[in-house]
Amino acid sequence: MSVGSEPAPPGDGVATATPVVDVVTVTRKLGLGAIIGIIFFSVSGGPYGLEDVVGSSGAGMAILLIVLTPLIYSLPIALMVAELATLMPVSGGYYQWVKEALGPFWGFQAGWWAWVASWFDLAIYPVLFVEFSAYFLPWLETESIAGLPVKWVVELAFIWAFAAMNMAGSSIVGDSSKLFLVIVLAPFLLIVLIGLFKMDANPATPFVPDGLSPAEAFGAGLFVIMWNYSGWDGLSTVAGDIDNPRRNYPRALAITIPMITLIYLIPTVVALSVVGTEDVEWTAGAFTVVAEGVGGRWLGLFLAFAAVVSAIGLFSAWLLSYSRIPFALANDGYLPAGLVRVHPRRGTPVRTIVVAAVICSVVTFWASLDEDSFGQLASLSVLVGGCVIMLEFITLIVMRRRHPELVRPFRVPGGDWVPYLLITLPAAVIATAVYFTVLESGWMGGIGYAVIALSTGVVAYLAFRGTRARRGIDKRVDFETGELRG
């Protein structure tokens, strides 16, 4: 149990009137392998989803985006996260970092925006689960029960089944992520090994689709590729569950960035070299068609099954991360104190997991009625989450200026000017994505809903800050121990 607060009464596993900050961790800590598995599913889950980038941007531009995005978007974010996570390895992650550097208002915005982003992001994975499962059971997407779409009933069962797994403990999520990782990558490895002997097409042709300029093609796939490369800060919210986070978090980031880039790049290049773009419609599910073309029906079935497993791994990893945000906000007095209750044996924040599952169920029902929901959910998630990333970069700059004397187990290489360079790269990528989205969908469809979502943070802060003041909570990071004290 974390220090700096009264212990709960013996045996009831419930936080006291003065909330604790860290989840009570009575399960096994997450080791390096589990961290890599969770980061993989927080960020990637495999090449699924890249098909739309090929279809909208062209084969050559898709390959360029796969190679360029980790350099100008993922790497700067991962370097920033590694320094802040080792400087302040506290549960609540980026919420606590921003609060420490920029004060309670901006800390609340970071936590609230991330939580709002989770409403859209978590709902993506039940939708993908049904889309992938429809390969085996096509009626899932067309039938209804008592007026309700069957796919929503299946999505609902999916949400609550894996919410229950999260309640059982973070170590279970970590162990399952390692298994899921192997299952997800196996069919793509087979595609590469078999496809190497069947490559006879130029993988970069056409470079862009007919009728699109290179700039338009770049913008067409940018939001989807950003979504496929987002989530490097997600595991920071469960730092209390990580074994030696100051050592293992940077190591895991250093391993997963090149790993995920290669997992995206190699199967895509081989697939395009085998089947090209003329005989395959490059939309969601195209890799299954590619697998059948490369190895036959059995490989298509294997890849479709791995896609279902990928959706499970993605949902489990993100629910683990996102459920800790309302827990941290409740610990600081903004949300009801009852949300800091944890399971008496497993130490998991059961109530915030339930809240996340309820919200996800509602948003997924809306998504089940809209055929274009995937793109809308991904755009909202990236836009709102991108604002949190910008606050984290500002936090890095402020902490460098305010506390240069602090020991940083990992420090971004270079001088104090480097953080300013780092922030410009993802900021430029996000701005470019917004520009092209507005061109395509207009202001309301492009950023209007995201602006509304962001504005709720100010309203919520004004509504909840009085509750925090009445409860007299003021927690700060202890840089020597890496814990929060009040």
Tab-separated table of C-alpha atoms in Angstrom:
chain	number	residue	atom	x	y	z
A	1	MET	CA	0.000	0.000	0.000
A	2	SER	CA	1.263	3.501	-0.717
A	3	VAL	CA	2.571	5.671	2.073
A	4	GLY	CA	1.376	9.080	3.087
A	5	SER	CA	-2.194	8.222	4.064
A	6	GLU	CA	-4.053	6.355	6.721
A	7	PRO	CA	-4.392	2.603	6.189
A	8	ALA	CA	-7.813	1.161	5.573
A	9	PRO	CA	-9.491	-0.807	8.346
A	10	PRO	CA	-8.280	-4.401	8.389
A	11	GLY	CA	-10.037	-6.750	6.028
A	12	ASP	CA	-12.366	-4.368	4.219
A	13	GLY	CA	-9.999	-3.242	1.451
A	14	VAL	CA	-11.733	0.172	1.323
A	15	ALA	CA	-9.962	3.505	1.211
A	16	THR	CA	-10.406	5.803	4.185
A	17	ALA	CA	-11.833	9.313	4.185
A	18	THR	CA	-8.392	10.543	3.145
A	19	PRO	CA	-7.881	8.571	-0.074
A	20	VAL	CA	-4.766	6.652	-0.866
A	21	VAL	CA	-2.944	7.495	-4.063
A	22	ASP	CA	-1.733	4.184	-5.410
A	23	VAL	CA	-3.798	1.113	-6.089
A	24	VAL	CA	-3.200	-1.448	-3.363
A	25	THR	CA	-0.941	-3.893	-5.156
A	26	VAL	CA	-1.166	-7.371	-3.736
A	27	THR	CA	-0.757	-9.160	-7.059
A	28	ARG	CA	2.537	-9.860	-8.798
A	29	LYS	CA	4.273	-6.799	-10.277
A	30	LEU	CA	4.500	-6.319	-14.049
A	31	GLY	CA	7.917	-7.393	-15.338
A	32	LEU	CA	9.640	-6.290	-18.554
A	33	GLY	CA	7.945	-8.925	-20.732
A	34	ALA	CA	4.480	-8.002	-19.461
A	35	ILE	CA	5.236	-4.280	-19.911
A	36	ILE	CA	6.287	-4.877	-23.522
A	37	GLY	CA	3.095	-6.883	-24.139
A	38	ILE	CA	0.854	-4.196	-22.644
A	39	ILE	CA	2.623	-1.355	-24.507
A	40	PHE	CA	2.315	-3.354	-27.730
A	41	PHE	CA	-1.442	-3.593	-27.279
A	42	SER	CA	-1.715	-0.024	-25.974
A	43	VAL	CA	-0.086	1.267	-29.149
A	44	SER	CA	-0.497	-1.328	-31.871
A	45	GLY	CA	-2.135	-4.732	-31.610
A	46	GLY	CA	-0.658	-5.643	-34.981
A	47	PRO	CA	-0.965	-4.248	-38.530
A	48	TYR	CA	-4.769	-4.393	-38.447
A	49	GLY	CA	-6.150	-1.004	-39.458
A	50	LEU	CA	-3.281	-0.164	-41.779
A	51	GLU	CA	-5.349	-1.447	-44.700
A	52	ASP	CA	-7.347	1.802	-44.678
A	53	VAL	CA	-4.110	3.795	-44.927
A	54	VAL	CA	-3.160	1.887	-48.091
A	55	GLY	CA	-6.645	2.328	-49.513
A	56	SER	CA	-6.945	6.053	-48.796
A	57	SER	CA	-3.340	7.205	-49.278
A	58	GLY	CA	-1.935	4.775	-51.841
A	59	ALA	CA	0.626	2.001	-51.464
A	60	GLY	CA	3.764	4.141	-51.659
A	61	MET	CA	2.423	6.871	-49.385
A	62	ALA	CA	1.278	4.254	-46.855
A	63	ILE	CA	4.809	2.823	-46.695
A	64	LEU	CA	6.213	6.354	-46.290
A	65	LEU	CA	3.744	7.082	-43.467
A	66	ILE	CA	4.611	3.821	-41.693
A	67	VAL	CA	8.329	4.736	-41.737
A	68	LEU	CA	8.018	8.486	-41.112
A	69	THR	CA	5.391	8.603	-38.351
A	70	PRO	CA	7.446	6.837	-35.649
A	71	LEU	CA	10.347	9.229	-36.293
A	72	ILE	CA	8.404	12.495	-36.135
A	73	TYR	CA	5.554	11.432	-33.821
A	74	SER	CA	6.234	8.301	-31.760
A	75	LEU	CA	9.928	8.784	-30.929
A	76	PRO	CA	9.565	12.332	-29.523
A	77	ILE	CA	6.595	11.219	-27.403
A	78	ALA	CA	8.382	8.104	-26.149
A	79	LEU	CA	11.505	10.103	-25.178
A	80	MET	CA	9.374	12.607	-23.280
A	81	VAL	CA	7.402	9.846	-21.549
A	82	ALA	CA	10.585	7.982	-20.571
A	83	GLU	CA	12.063	11.034	-18.823
A	84	LEU	CA	8.887	11.996	-16.981
A	85	ALA	CA	8.027	8.393	-16.067
A	86	THR	CA	11.446	7.855	-14.475
A	87	LEU	CA	11.402	11.250	-12.761
A	88	MET	CA	7.878	10.727	-11.386
A	89	PRO	CA	6.948	7.000	-11.480
A	90	VAL	CA	3.619	7.497	-9.698
A	91	SER	CA	0.207	5.937	-10.226
A	92	GLY	CA	-1.922	8.312	-12.248
A	93	GLY	CA	1.006	8.913	-14.598
A	94	TYR	CA	0.614	11.887	-16.882
A	95	TYR	CA	-2.166	13.372	-14.739
A	96	GLN	CA	0.233	13.592	-11.791
A	97	TRP	CA	3.097	14.868	-13.979
A	98	VAL	CA	1.075	17.769	-15.387
A	99	LYS	CA	-0.403	18.627	-11.994
A	100	GLU	CA	3.065	18.781	-10.423
A	101	ALA	CA	4.465	21.082	-13.119
A	102	LEU	CA	1.510	23.207	-14.229
A	103	GLY	CA	-0.789	23.173	-11.205
A	104	PRO	CA	-4.170	21.642	-10.323
A	105	PHE	CA	-6.157	23.230	-13.164
A	106	TRP	CA	-4.003	21.890	-15.994
A	107	GLY	CA	-3.449	18.621	-14.166
A	108	PHE	CA	-7.205	18.177	-14.018
A	109	GLN	CA	-7.505	19.023	-17.716
A	110	ALA	CA	-4.911	16.358	-18.583
A	111	GLY	CA	-6.728	13.735	-16.524
A	112	TRP	CA	-10.200	14.736	-17.662
A	113	TRP	CA	-9.268	14.962	-21.348
A	114	ALA	CA	-7.580	11.560	-21.210
A	115	TRP	CA	-10.683	10.123	-19.572
A	116	VAL	CA	-12.932	11.702	-22.225
A	117	ALA	CA	-10.633	10.358	-24.966
A	118	SER	CA	-11.052	6.920	-23.408
A	119	TRP	CA	-14.814	7.071	-23.991
A	120	PHE	CA	-14.156	7.124	-27.741
A	121	ASP	CA	-11.028	4.972	-27.793
A	122	LEU	CA	-12.331	2.045	-25.747
A	123	ALA	CA	-15.438	1.827	-27.923
A	124	ILE	CA	-13.301	1.189	-31.012
A	125	TYR	CA	-12.241	-2.287	-29.901
A	126	PRO	CA	-15.645	-3.943	-29.391
A	127	VAL	CA	-16.549	-2.598	-32.849
A	128	LEU	CA	-13.382	-4.136	-34.308
A	129	PHE	CA	-14.062	-7.387	-32.443
A	130	VAL	CA	-17.424	-7.772	-34.176
A	131	GLU	CA	-16.011	-6.762	-37.575
A	132	PHE	CA	-13.255	-9.368	-37.275
A	133	SER	CA	-15.625	-12.031	-35.888
A	134	ALA	CA	-17.989	-11.460	-38.830
A	135	TYR	CA	-15.437	-13.246	-40.994
A	136	PHE	CA	-16.585	-16.435	-39.265
A	137	LEU	CA	-20.179	-15.387	-38.502
A	138	PRO	CA	-21.389	-12.879	-41.154
A	139	TRP	CA	-24.846	-12.586	-39.593
A	140	LEU	CA	-23.359	-10.736	-36.612
A	141	GLU	CA	-23.474	-7.472	-38.544
A	142	THR	CA	-26.961	-7.861	-40.021
A	143	GLU	CA	-29.291	-9.579	-37.548
A	144	SER	CA	-31.176	-8.108	-34.599
A	145	ILE	CA	-32.689	-9.420	-31.359
A	146	ALA	CA	-35.790	-7.732	-29.925
A	147	GLY	CA	-35.028	-4.675	-32.013
A	148	LEU	CA	-31.409	-4.465	-30.840
A	149	PRO	CA	-28.545	-5.080	-33.273
A	150	VAL	CA	-26.933	-8.463	-32.574
A	151	LYS	CA	-23.536	-6.869	-32.969
A	152	TRP	CA	-24.212	-4.544	-30.021
A	153	VAL	CA	-25.288	-7.491	-27.847
A	154	VAL	CA	-22.010	-9.238	-28.728
A	155	GLU	CA	-20.059	-6.015	-28.104
A	156	LEU	CA	-21.747	-5.712	-24.717
A	157	ALA	CA	-20.735	-9.257	-23.753
A	158	PHE	CA	-17.192	-8.508	-24.957
A	159	ILE	CA	-16.928	-5.336	-22.840
A	160	TRP	CA	-18.076	-6.919	-19.593
A	161	ALA	CA	-16.177	-10.181	-20.019
A	162	PHE	CA	-12.856	-8.384	-20.312
A	163	ALA	CA	-13.779	-5.793	-17.714
A	164	ALA	CA	-14.085	-8.776	-15.365
A	165	MET	CA	-10.596	-9.894	-16.413
A	166	ASN	CA	-9.238	-6.443	-15.552
A	167	MET	CA	-10.878	-6.625	-12.158
A	168	ALA	CA	-8.984	-9.863	-11.528
A	169	GLY	CA	-5.654	-7.994	-11.545
A	170	SER	CA	-3.099	-6.215	-13.716
A	171	SER	CA	-0.779	-9.243	-13.677
A	172	ILE	CA	-3.465	-11.268	-15.493
A	173	VAL	CA	-3.699	-8.559	-18.154
A	174	GLY	CA	0.105	-8.564	-18.435
A	175	ASP	CA	0.388	-12.344	-18.734
A	176	SER	CA	-2.433	-12.555	-21.277
A	177	SER	CA	-0.842	-9.741	-23.316
A	178	LYS	CA	2.313	-11.835	-23.774
A	179	LEU	CA	0.232	-14.766	-25.045
A	180	PHE	CA	-1.903	-12.534	-27.259
A	181	LEU	CA	1.254	-10.975	-28.717
A	182	VAL	CA	2.457	-14.361	-29.965
A	183	ILE	CA	-0.943	-15.265	-31.435
A	184	VAL	CA	-1.331	-11.906	-33.197
A	185	LEU	CA	2.119	-11.924	-34.789
A	186	ALA	CA	2.222	-15.596	-35.862
A	187	PRO	CA	0.076	-15.304	-39.031
A	188	PHE	CA	1.918	-12.178	-40.158
A	189	LEU	CA	5.205	-14.021	-39.739
A	190	LEU	CA	3.819	-16.779	-41.965
A	191	ILE	CA	2.666	-14.214	-44.539
A	192	VAL	CA	6.199	-12.809	-44.654
A	193	LEU	CA	7.963	-16.196	-44.810
A	194	ILE	CA	5.671	-17.593	-47.531
A	195	GLY	CA	5.221	-14.292	-49.352
A	196	LEU	CA	8.968	-13.714	-49.774
A	197	PHE	CA	8.910	-16.432	-52.452
A	198	LYS	CA	5.897	-14.939	-54.262
A	199	MET	CA	6.867	-11.264	-54.488
A	200	ASP	CA	6.539	-10.017	-58.067
A	201	ALA	CA	4.960	-6.554	-57.786
A	202	ASN	CA	6.256	-3.100	-56.911
A	203	PRO	CA	4.990	-2.510	-53.332
A	204	ALA	CA	5.019	1.288	-53.767
A	205	THR	CA	2.705	1.333	-56.814
A	206	PRO	CA	0.598	3.384	-57.024
A	207	PHE	CA	2.381	5.896	-54.832
A	208	VAL	CA	-0.868	7.850	-54.400
A	209	PRO	CA	-4.423	7.077	-55.613
A	210	ASP	CA	-5.621	8.561	-58.872
A	211	GLY	CA	-6.978	12.061	-58.433
A	212	LEU	CA	-5.069	12.859	-55.236
A	213	SER	CA	-1.975	15.005	-54.893
A	214	PRO	CA	0.839	13.722	-52.644
A	215	ALA	CA	-0.173	16.268	-49.984
A	216	GLU	CA	-3.819	15.164	-50.083
A	217	ALA	CA	-2.810	11.497	-49.941
A	218	PHE	CA	-0.552	12.218	-46.961
A	219	GLY	CA	-3.407	13.892	-45.109
A	220	ALA	CA	-5.934	11.191	-46.032
A	221	GLY	CA	-4.171	8.490	-44.022
A	222	LEU	CA	-2.574	10.598	-41.317
A	223	PHE	CA	-5.198	10.276	-38.575
A	224	VAL	CA	-5.406	6.493	-38.947
A	225	ILE	CA	-1.623	6.066	-38.893
A	226	MET	CA	-1.395	8.381	-35.855
A	227	TRP	CA	-3.979	6.229	-34.100
A	228	ASN	CA	-1.878	3.162	-34.931
A	229	TYR	CA	1.156	4.842	-33.351
A	230	SER	CA	-0.529	6.396	-30.276
A	231	GLY	CA	-0.499	5.248	-26.651
A	232	TRP	CA	3.124	5.441	-25.486
A	233	ASP	CA	2.127	7.172	-22.250
A	234	GLY	CA	-0.754	4.811	-21.446
A	235	LEU	CA	1.060	2.484	-19.065
A	236	SER	CA	2.284	5.402	-16.938
A	237	THR	CA	-1.072	5.475	-15.146
A	238	VAL	CA	-0.334	2.088	-13.555
A	239	ALA	CA	3.254	2.834	-12.501
A	240	GLY	CA	2.450	1.428	-9.058
A	241	ASP	CA	1.904	-1.988	-10.659
A	242	ILE	CA	5.253	-2.004	-12.529
A	243	ASP	CA	8.336	-3.740	-11.205
A	244	ASN	CA	11.115	-1.100	-11.042
A	245	PRO	CA	9.413	1.422	-13.375
A	246	ARG	CA	12.461	3.699	-13.482
A	247	ARG	CA	14.433	0.935	-15.183
A	248	ASN	CA	11.835	-1.142	-17.017
A	249	TYR	CA	9.615	1.556	-18.556
A	250	PRO	CA	12.409	3.176	-20.680
A	251	ARG	CA	13.727	-0.274	-21.640
A	252	ALA	CA	10.287	-1.361	-22.782
A	253	LEU	CA	9.828	1.828	-24.840
A	254	ALA	CA	13.244	1.358	-26.479
A	255	ILE	CA	12.255	-2.175	-27.508
A	256	THR	CA	8.680	-1.536	-28.653
A	257	ILE	CA	9.219	1.472	-30.962
A	258	PRO	CA	11.406	-0.353	-33.524
A	259	MET	CA	9.483	-3.592	-32.918
A	260	ILE	CA	6.109	-2.049	-33.765
A	261	THR	CA	7.517	-0.152	-36.758
A	262	LEU	CA	8.905	-3.373	-38.247
A	263	ILE	CA	5.691	-5.264	-37.434
A	264	TYR	CA	3.816	-2.662	-39.499
A	265	LEU	CA	6.339	-2.236	-42.287
A	266	ILE	CA	7.495	-5.740	-43.261
A	267	PRO	CA	4.095	-7.500	-43.622
A	268	THR	CA	2.675	-4.475	-45.494
A	269	VAL	CA	5.560	-4.367	-47.983
A	270	VAL	CA	5.456	-8.144	-48.542
A	271	ALA	CA	1.648	-8.136	-48.933
A	272	LEU	CA	1.761	-5.310	-51.474
A	273	SER	CA	4.561	-7.093	-53.333
A	274	VAL	CA	2.461	-10.271	-53.592
A	275	VAL	CA	-1.091	-9.034	-54.280
A	276	GLY	CA	-0.654	-5.365	-55.207
A	277	THR	CA	-3.630	-3.011	-55.023
A	278	GLU	CA	-5.630	-3.879	-58.156
A	279	ASP	CA	-7.071	-7.220	-57.064
A	280	VAL	CA	-7.551	-6.407	-53.362
A	281	GLU	CA	-9.752	-3.705	-51.886
A	282	TRP	CA	-7.515	-2.205	-49.205
A	283	THR	CA	-10.037	-1.532	-46.465
A	284	ALA	CA	-10.503	-3.111	-43.020
A	285	GLY	CA	-10.049	-6.866	-43.323
A	286	ALA	CA	-7.823	-6.766	-46.419
A	287	PHE	CA	-5.013	-8.610	-44.650
A	288	THR	CA	-7.295	-11.641	-44.372
A	289	VAL	CA	-7.732	-11.631	-48.146
A	290	VAL	CA	-3.969	-11.228	-48.504
A	291	ALA	CA	-3.372	-14.190	-46.178
A	292	GLU	CA	-5.670	-16.375	-48.287
A	293	GLY	CA	-3.849	-15.294	-51.436
A	294	VAL	CA	-0.450	-16.018	-49.920
A	295	GLY	CA	-1.073	-19.284	-48.065
A	296	GLY	CA	-4.601	-20.405	-48.760
A	297	ARG	CA	-7.837	-20.588	-46.772
A	298	TRP	CA	-6.146	-21.930	-43.631
A	299	LEU	CA	-3.887	-18.879	-43.326
A	300	GLY	CA	-6.843	-16.548	-43.856
A	301	LEU	CA	-8.701	-18.273	-41.026
A	302	PHE	CA	-5.637	-18.076	-38.786
A	303	LEU	CA	-5.205	-14.360	-39.438
A	304	ALA	CA	-8.907	-13.663	-38.864
A	305	PHE	CA	-8.690	-15.467	-35.519
A	306	ALA	CA	-5.570	-13.452	-34.623
A	307	ALA	CA	-7.481	-10.254	-35.459
A	308	VAL	CA	-10.156	-11.209	-32.926
A	309	VAL	CA	-7.422	-11.811	-30.334
A	310	SER	CA	-5.878	-8.435	-31.209
A	311	ALA	CA	-9.144	-6.630	-30.420
A	312	ILE	CA	-9.246	-8.423	-27.051
A	313	GLY	CA	-5.658	-7.462	-26.242
A	314	LEU	CA	-6.183	-3.838	-27.242
A	315	PHE	CA	-9.312	-3.470	-25.138
A	316	SER	CA	-7.768	-5.151	-22.081
A	317	ALA	CA	-4.594	-3.038	-22.193
A	318	TRP	CA	-6.432	0.246	-22.629
A	319	LEU	CA	-9.034	-0.526	-19.989
A	320	LEU	CA	-6.156	-1.191	-17.568
A	321	SER	CA	-4.707	2.233	-18.328
A	322	TYR	CA	-7.859	4.329	-18.623
A	323	SER	CA	-9.574	2.966	-15.512
A	324	ARG	CA	-6.794	4.503	-13.382
A	325	ILE	CA	-7.566	8.069	-14.504
A	326	PRO	CA	-10.923	8.503	-12.663
A	327	PHE	CA	-9.287	6.624	-9.776
A	328	ALA	CA	-6.532	9.280	-9.619
A	329	LEU	CA	-9.062	12.115	-9.940
A	330	ALA	CA	-11.106	10.630	-7.096
A	331	ASN	CA	-7.949	10.266	-5.012
A	332	ASP	CA	-7.417	13.996	-5.422
A	333	GLY	CA	-10.965	14.748	-4.328
A	334	TYR	CA	-12.492	15.763	-7.660
A	335	LEU	CA	-14.688	12.707	-8.145
A	336	PRO	CA	-16.720	10.830	-5.495
A	337	ALA	CA	-14.591	9.219	-2.785
A	338	GLY	CA	-16.288	5.874	-3.389
A	339	LEU	CA	-14.359	5.513	-6.662
A	340	VAL	CA	-11.096	4.926	-4.760
A	341	ARG	CA	-12.367	1.676	-3.292
A	342	VAL	CA	-10.295	-1.282	-4.409
A	343	HIS	CA	-10.743	-5.038	-4.374
A	344	PRO	CA	-9.734	-6.299	-0.908
A	345	ARG	CA	-7.478	-9.065	-2.280
A	346	ARG	CA	-6.491	-8.101	-5.824
A	347	GLY	CA	-6.053	-4.365	-5.269
A	348	THR	CA	-7.832	-3.420	-8.511
A	349	PRO	CA	-10.002	-0.266	-8.744
A	350	VAL	CA	-13.178	-2.215	-9.392
A	351	ARG	CA	-15.548	0.742	-9.359
A	352	THR	CA	-13.671	2.789	-11.948
A	353	ILE	CA	-13.435	-0.290	-14.169
A	354	VAL	CA	-17.220	-0.646	-13.903
A	355	VAL	CA	-17.694	3.050	-14.737
A	356	ALA	CA	-15.430	2.683	-17.788
A	357	ALA	CA	-17.375	-0.382	-18.943
A	358	VAL	CA	-20.730	1.402	-18.558
A	359	ILE	CA	-19.572	4.413	-20.595
A	360	CYS	CA	-18.040	2.138	-23.208
A	361	SER	CA	-21.311	0.217	-23.507
A	362	VAL	CA	-23.241	3.420	-24.226
A	363	VAL	CA	-20.747	4.790	-26.789
A	364	THR	CA	-20.509	1.390	-28.479
A	365	PHE	CA	-24.293	1.324	-28.908
A	366	TRP	CA	-24.072	4.650	-30.746
A	367	ALA	CA	-21.179	3.321	-32.838
A	368	SER	CA	-23.144	0.191	-33.737
A	369	LEU	CA	-25.742	2.400	-35.456
A	370	ASP	CA	-23.176	4.290	-37.560
A	371	GLU	CA	-21.241	2.531	-40.310
A	372	ASP	CA	-18.564	5.258	-40.328
A	373	SER	CA	-18.046	5.150	-36.567
A	374	PHE	CA	-14.485	3.752	-36.672
A	375	GLY	CA	-13.013	6.820	-38.370
A	376	GLN	CA	-14.970	9.228	-36.169
A	377	LEU	CA	-13.970	7.475	-32.949
A	378	ALA	CA	-10.308	7.312	-33.998
A	379	SER	CA	-10.234	11.004	-34.940
A	380	LEU	CA	-11.827	12.101	-31.670
A	381	SER	CA	-9.457	9.908	-29.681
A	382	VAL	CA	-6.354	11.242	-31.460
A	383	LEU	CA	-7.426	14.901	-31.249
A	384	VAL	CA	-8.375	14.913	-27.575
A	385	GLY	CA	-5.454	12.664	-26.633
A	386	GLY	CA	-3.122	14.886	-28.648
A	387	CYS	CA	-3.954	17.828	-26.391
A	388	VAL	CA	-2.920	15.727	-23.381
A	389	ILE	CA	0.375	14.953	-25.146
A	390	MET	CA	1.008	18.683	-25.631
A	391	LEU	CA	0.509	19.274	-21.895
A	392	GLU	CA	3.008	16.501	-21.176
A	393	PHE	CA	5.634	18.135	-23.400
A	394	ILE	CA	5.089	21.484	-21.660
A	395	THR	CA	5.515	19.618	-18.367
A	396	LEU	CA	8.870	18.264	-19.552
A	397	ILE	CA	10.040	21.783	-20.392
A	398	VAL	CA	8.802	23.248	-17.090
A	399	MET	CA	10.374	20.494	-14.993
A	400	ARG	CA	13.703	20.971	-16.785
A	401	ARG	CA	13.641	24.718	-16.004
A	402	ARG	CA	12.231	24.479	-12.485
A	403	HIS	CA	14.089	21.403	-11.192
A	404	PRO	CA	17.371	20.997	-13.090
A	405	GLU	CA	18.965	19.512	-9.966
A	406	LEU	CA	16.722	16.441	-9.793
A	407	VAL	CA	18.216	13.073	-10.643
A	408	ARG	CA	16.696	11.697	-13.831
A	409	PRO	CA	17.308	7.949	-14.314
A	410	PHE	CA	16.568	8.586	-17.984
A	411	ARG	CA	17.201	11.973	-19.556
A	412	VAL	CA	16.424	12.892	-23.157
A	413	PRO	CA	19.839	13.200	-24.837
A	414	GLY	CA	21.044	16.662	-25.797
A	415	GLY	CA	20.840	20.100	-24.282
A	416	ASP	CA	17.894	21.914	-22.725
A	417	TRP	CA	16.811	23.062	-26.188
A	418	VAL	CA	15.922	19.479	-27.198
A	419	PRO	CA	12.470	19.402	-25.496
A	420	TYR	CA	11.496	22.473	-27.545
A	421	LEU	CA	12.440	20.607	-30.715
A	422	LEU	CA	10.607	17.474	-29.575
A	423	ILE	CA	7.314	19.287	-28.994
A	424	THR	CA	7.333	20.886	-32.450
A	425	LEU	CA	7.364	17.531	-34.249
A	426	PRO	CA	4.155	15.922	-32.867
A	427	ALA	CA	2.508	19.363	-32.725
A	428	ALA	CA	3.140	19.767	-36.458
A	429	VAL	CA	1.808	16.269	-37.150
A	430	ILE	CA	-1.370	16.916	-35.147
A	431	ALA	CA	-1.877	20.325	-36.810
A	432	THR	CA	-1.471	18.747	-40.255
A	433	ALA	CA	-3.998	16.044	-39.426
A	434	VAL	CA	-6.484	18.667	-38.203
A	435	TYR	CA	-6.001	20.754	-41.359
A	436	PHE	CA	-6.779	17.889	-43.716
A	437	THR	CA	-9.677	16.664	-41.577
A	438	VAL	CA	-11.285	20.096	-41.626
A	439	LEU	CA	-10.807	20.251	-45.408
A	440	GLU	CA	-12.581	16.908	-45.783
A	441	SER	CA	-15.290	17.110	-43.109
A	442	GLY	CA	-15.706	20.813	-42.315
A	443	TRP	CA	-15.144	22.487	-38.964
A	444	MET	CA	-17.832	20.644	-37.037
A	445	GLY	CA	-17.105	17.214	-38.433
A	446	GLY	CA	-13.358	17.838	-38.343
A	447	ILE	CA	-12.709	19.321	-34.908
A	448	GLY	CA	-16.048	20.597	-33.578
A	449	TYR	CA	-16.871	17.527	-31.489
A	450	ALA	CA	-13.315	17.417	-30.165
A	451	VAL	CA	-13.518	21.079	-29.099
A	452	ILE	CA	-16.774	20.349	-27.269
A	453	ALA	CA	-15.140	17.382	-25.534
A	454	LEU	CA	-12.164	19.516	-24.491
A	455	SER	CA	-14.365	22.333	-23.192
A	456	THR	CA	-16.075	19.967	-20.767
A	457	GLY	CA	-12.790	19.908	-18.817
A	458	VAL	CA	-13.202	23.550	-17.766
A	459	VAL	CA	-16.825	22.990	-16.782
A	460	ALA	CA	-15.964	19.865	-14.808
A	461	TYR	CA	-13.087	21.574	-12.989
A	462	LEU	CA	-15.310	24.457	-11.886
A	463	ALA	CA	-17.958	21.973	-10.761
A	464	PHE	CA	-15.631	19.662	-8.812
A	465	ARG	CA	-12.922	21.889	-7.343
A	466	GLY	CA	-15.144	22.866	-4.422
A	467	THR	CA	-15.436	19.194	-3.469
A	468	ARG	CA	-11.652	18.873	-3.502
A	469	ALA	CA	-11.241	21.958	-1.329
A	470	ARG	CA	-13.757	20.673	1.228
A	471	ARG	CA	-11.902	17.368	1.482
A	472	GLY	CA	-8.612	19.215	2.050
A	473	ILE	CA	-6.521	17.090	-0.295
A	474	ASP	CA	-3.129	18.327	-1.490
A	475	LYS	CA	-0.800	15.631	-2.790
A	476	ARG	CA	2.693	16.291	-4.178
A	477	VAL	CA	5.356	14.093	-5.735
A	478	ASP	CA	8.204	12.985	-3.473
A	479	PHE	CA	11.085	12.875	-5.965
A	480	GLU	CA	13.273	10.724	-3.742
A	481	THR	CA	10.815	7.870	-3.382
A	482	GLY	CA	8.793	8.407	-6.566
A	483	GLU	CA	5.573	8.385	-4.536
A	484	LEU	CA	2.850	10.895	-3.708
A	485	ARG	CA	2.551	12.375	-0.247
A	486	GLY	CA	-0.117	14.567	1.254
